[in-house]
Coordinates of C-alpha atoms and ligand atoms in Angstrom, one line a residue:
X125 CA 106.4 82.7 113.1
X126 CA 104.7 80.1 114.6
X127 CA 101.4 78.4 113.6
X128 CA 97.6 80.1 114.5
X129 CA 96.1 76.5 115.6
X130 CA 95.5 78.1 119.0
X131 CA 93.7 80.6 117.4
X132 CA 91.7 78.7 115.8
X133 CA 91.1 76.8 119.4
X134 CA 89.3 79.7 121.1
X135 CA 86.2 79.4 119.6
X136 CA 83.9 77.8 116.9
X137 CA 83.2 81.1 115.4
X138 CA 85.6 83.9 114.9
X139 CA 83.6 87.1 114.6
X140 CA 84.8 88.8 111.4
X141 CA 84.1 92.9 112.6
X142 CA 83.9 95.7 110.6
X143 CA 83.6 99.2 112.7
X144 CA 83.3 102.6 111.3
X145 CA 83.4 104.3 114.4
X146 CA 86.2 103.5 117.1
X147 CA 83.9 104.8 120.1
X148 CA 82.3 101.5 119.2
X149 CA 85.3 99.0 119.0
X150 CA 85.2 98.6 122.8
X151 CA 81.5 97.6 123.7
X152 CA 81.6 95.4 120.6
X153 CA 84.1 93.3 122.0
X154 CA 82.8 93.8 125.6
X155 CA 79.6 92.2 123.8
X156 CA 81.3 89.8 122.3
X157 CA 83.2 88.6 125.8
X158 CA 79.6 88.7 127.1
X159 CA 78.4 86.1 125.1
X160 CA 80.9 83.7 125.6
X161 CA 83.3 84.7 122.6
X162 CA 86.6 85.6 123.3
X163 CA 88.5 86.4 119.6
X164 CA 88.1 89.1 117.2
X165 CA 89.0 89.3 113.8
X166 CA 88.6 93.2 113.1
X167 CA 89.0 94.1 109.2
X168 CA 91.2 97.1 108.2
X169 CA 88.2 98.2 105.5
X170 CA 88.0 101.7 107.6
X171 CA 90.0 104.8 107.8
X172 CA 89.2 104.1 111.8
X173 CA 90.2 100.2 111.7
X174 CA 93.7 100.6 113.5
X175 CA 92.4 103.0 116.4
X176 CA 89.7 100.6 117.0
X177 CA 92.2 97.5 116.9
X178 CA 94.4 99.9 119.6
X179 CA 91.3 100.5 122.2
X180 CA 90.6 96.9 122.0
X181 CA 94.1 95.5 122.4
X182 CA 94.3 98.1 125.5
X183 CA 90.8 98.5 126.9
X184 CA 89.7 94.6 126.6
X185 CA 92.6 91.8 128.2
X186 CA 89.6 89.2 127.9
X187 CA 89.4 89.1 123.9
X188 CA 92.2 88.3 121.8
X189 CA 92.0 90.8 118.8
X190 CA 93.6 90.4 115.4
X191 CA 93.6 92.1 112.5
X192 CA 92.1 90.8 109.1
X193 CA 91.7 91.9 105.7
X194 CA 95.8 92.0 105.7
X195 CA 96.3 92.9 102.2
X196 CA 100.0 94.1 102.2
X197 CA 103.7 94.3 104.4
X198 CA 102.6 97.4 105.5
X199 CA 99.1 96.8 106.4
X200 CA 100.8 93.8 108.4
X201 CA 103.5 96.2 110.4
X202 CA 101.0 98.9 111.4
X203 CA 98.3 96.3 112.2
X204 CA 100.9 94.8 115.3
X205 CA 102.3 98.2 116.1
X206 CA 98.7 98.9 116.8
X207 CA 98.0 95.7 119.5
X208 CA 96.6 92.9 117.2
X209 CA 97.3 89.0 118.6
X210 CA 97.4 87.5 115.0
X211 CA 96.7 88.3 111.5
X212 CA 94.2 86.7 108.9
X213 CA 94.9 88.0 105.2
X214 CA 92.1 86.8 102.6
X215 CA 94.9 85.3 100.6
X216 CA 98.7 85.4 100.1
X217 CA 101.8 86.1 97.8
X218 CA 104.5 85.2 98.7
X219 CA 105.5 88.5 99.7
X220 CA 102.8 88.9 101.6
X221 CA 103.5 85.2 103.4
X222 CA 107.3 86.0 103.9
X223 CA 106.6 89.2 105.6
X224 CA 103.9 88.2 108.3
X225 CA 105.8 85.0 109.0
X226 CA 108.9 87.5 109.9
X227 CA 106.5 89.2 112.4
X228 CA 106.3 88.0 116.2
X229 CA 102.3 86.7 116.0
X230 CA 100.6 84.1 114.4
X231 CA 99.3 84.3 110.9
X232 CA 96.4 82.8 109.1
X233 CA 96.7 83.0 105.7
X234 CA 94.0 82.8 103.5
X235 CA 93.6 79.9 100.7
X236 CA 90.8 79.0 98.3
X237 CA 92.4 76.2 95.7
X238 CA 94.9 72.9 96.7
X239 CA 97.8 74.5 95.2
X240 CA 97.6 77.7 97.7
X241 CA 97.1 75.2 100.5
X242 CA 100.4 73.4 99.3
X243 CA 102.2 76.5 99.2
X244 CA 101.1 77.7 102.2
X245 CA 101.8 74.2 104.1
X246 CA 105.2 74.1 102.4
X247 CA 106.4 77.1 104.9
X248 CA 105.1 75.3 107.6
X249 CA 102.0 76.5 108.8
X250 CA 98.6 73.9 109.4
X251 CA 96.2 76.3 109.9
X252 CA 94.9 78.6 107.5
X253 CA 91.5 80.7 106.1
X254 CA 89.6 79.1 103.7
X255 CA 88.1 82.5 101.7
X256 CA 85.9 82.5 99.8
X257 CA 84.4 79.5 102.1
X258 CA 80.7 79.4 100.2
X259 CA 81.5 80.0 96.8
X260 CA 85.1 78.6 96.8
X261 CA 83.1 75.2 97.0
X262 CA 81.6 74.8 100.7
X263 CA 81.9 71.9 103.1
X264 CA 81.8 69.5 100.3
X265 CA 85.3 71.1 98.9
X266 CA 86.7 71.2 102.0
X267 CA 86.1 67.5 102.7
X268 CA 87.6 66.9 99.2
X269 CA 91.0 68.5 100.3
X270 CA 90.9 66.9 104.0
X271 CA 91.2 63.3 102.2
X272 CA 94.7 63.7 100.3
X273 CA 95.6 66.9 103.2
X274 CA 94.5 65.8 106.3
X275 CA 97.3 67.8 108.3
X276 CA 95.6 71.3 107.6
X277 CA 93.3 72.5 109.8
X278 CA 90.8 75.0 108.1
X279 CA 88.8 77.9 109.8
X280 CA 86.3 78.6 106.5
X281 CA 85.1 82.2 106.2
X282 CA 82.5 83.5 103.5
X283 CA 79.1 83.0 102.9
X284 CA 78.5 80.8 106.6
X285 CA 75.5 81.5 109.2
X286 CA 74.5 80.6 112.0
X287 CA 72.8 77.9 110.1
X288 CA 75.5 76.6 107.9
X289 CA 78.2 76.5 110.9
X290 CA 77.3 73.1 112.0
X291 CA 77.8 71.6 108.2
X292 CA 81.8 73.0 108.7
X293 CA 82.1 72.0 111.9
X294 CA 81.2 68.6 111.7
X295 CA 84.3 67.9 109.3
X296 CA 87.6 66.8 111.0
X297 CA 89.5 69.6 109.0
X298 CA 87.6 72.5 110.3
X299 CA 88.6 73.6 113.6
X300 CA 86.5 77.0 113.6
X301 CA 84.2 79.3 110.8
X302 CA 84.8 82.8 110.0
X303 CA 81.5 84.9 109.8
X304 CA 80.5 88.8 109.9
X305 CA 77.0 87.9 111.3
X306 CA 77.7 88.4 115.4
X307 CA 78.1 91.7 114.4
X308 CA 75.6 93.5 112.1
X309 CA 76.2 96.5 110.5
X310 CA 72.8 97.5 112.1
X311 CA 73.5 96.6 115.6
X312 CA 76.9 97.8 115.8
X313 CA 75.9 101.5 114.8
X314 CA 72.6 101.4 116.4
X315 CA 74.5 100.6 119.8
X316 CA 72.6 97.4 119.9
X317 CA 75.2 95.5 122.2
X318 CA 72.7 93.4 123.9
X319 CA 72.0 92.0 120.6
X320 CA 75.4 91.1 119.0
X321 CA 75.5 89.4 123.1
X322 CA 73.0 87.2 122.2
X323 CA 74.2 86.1 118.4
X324 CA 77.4 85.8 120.0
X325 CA 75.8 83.4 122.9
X326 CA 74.4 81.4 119.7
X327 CA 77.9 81.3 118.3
X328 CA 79.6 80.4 121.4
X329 CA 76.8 77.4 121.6
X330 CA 78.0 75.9 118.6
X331 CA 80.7 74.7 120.3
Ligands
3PG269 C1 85.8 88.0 105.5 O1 86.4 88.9 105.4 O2 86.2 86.9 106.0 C2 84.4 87.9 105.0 O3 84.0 89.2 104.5 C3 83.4 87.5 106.0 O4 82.4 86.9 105.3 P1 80.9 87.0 105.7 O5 80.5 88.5 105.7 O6 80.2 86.3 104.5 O7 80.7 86.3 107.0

């Protein structure tokens, strides 16, 4: 399948989500929309993550939802059975590659040395997750990489804030960070929407 680059185009921070609860997948990405963020990378780390993927892929046309921490082929299947726009996988095999790239969305794989990048370019694809983005070696690393690779567009996730953000966005290989803080464990199951509005309104800012 074709390339995520237009993914990676929709804003400068892709909310990474983690919800325990599906009664809560919908206002988070009502809350999200609210403050000007239109994607959302929900992890399969619950029991619940595919039901939540489902309400948001039905009950919210204005976000485009994918699923992330794809670990296998199977996680891969049941996550676009269940709605999601694209997939993000914290790092590939090449089983893993060969079966999302059979599948009718766009993938982001996930790549933390030059060798992965290389393989993963090799199939095609420019854009890809750089994971772990902090301790894999930071903006400095990925500038290091954009100077003999400067066709691969990197959205870095691990470790960034609201703070670090600008430090990745500033190089010409980053289209867009990855980051869990929009959405706070807190805020999420203390119903705090008004809150992950405004940290999504900073986000959608950095832009
Ligand atoms: C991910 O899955 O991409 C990371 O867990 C998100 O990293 P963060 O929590 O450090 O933002």
């Amino acid at each position: 399948m074709a390339d995520a680059t237009s993914v990676l185009h929709v804003s400068p921070v892709i909310p990474v989500v983690t919800i325990a609860d599906p009664q809560h997948a919908v206002p988070v990405a009502r809350a999200l929309v609210d403050g000007g963020v239109r994607i959302i990378e929900l992890t399969l780390r619950t029991d619940s993550a595919l039901e939540s993927l489902k309400r948001i892929a039905n009950e919210v046309p204005d976000i485009l939802v994918g699923a992330g921490t794809i670990l296998s082929p199977a996680q891969a299947d049941d996550a676009v059975a269940a709605g999601a726009q694209f997939l993000v996988s914290p790092g590939v095999t090449p089983t893993l590659l060969d079966h999302m790239l059979q599948l009718d969305v766009p993938v982001l794989p996930g790549v933390a040395t030059v060798g992965e990048v290389l393989g993963v370019l090799e199939r095609g694809l420019t854009a890809m997750k750089f994971f772990p983005a902090g301790p894999a070696g930071g903006p400095d690393y990925l500038a290091a990489i954009g100077a003999p690779i400067p066709a691969v567009q990197f959205c870095p996730t691990g470790g960034i804030s609201l703070a670090s953000a600008p430090e990745y966005l500033a190089l010409p290989n980053v289209t867009c960070v990855g980051g869990s803080w929009l959405t706070p464990r807190a805020a999420v199951e203390g119903e705090d929407w008004a809150k992950i509005t405004r940290l999504a309104q900073g986000a959608a800012a950095l832009a």
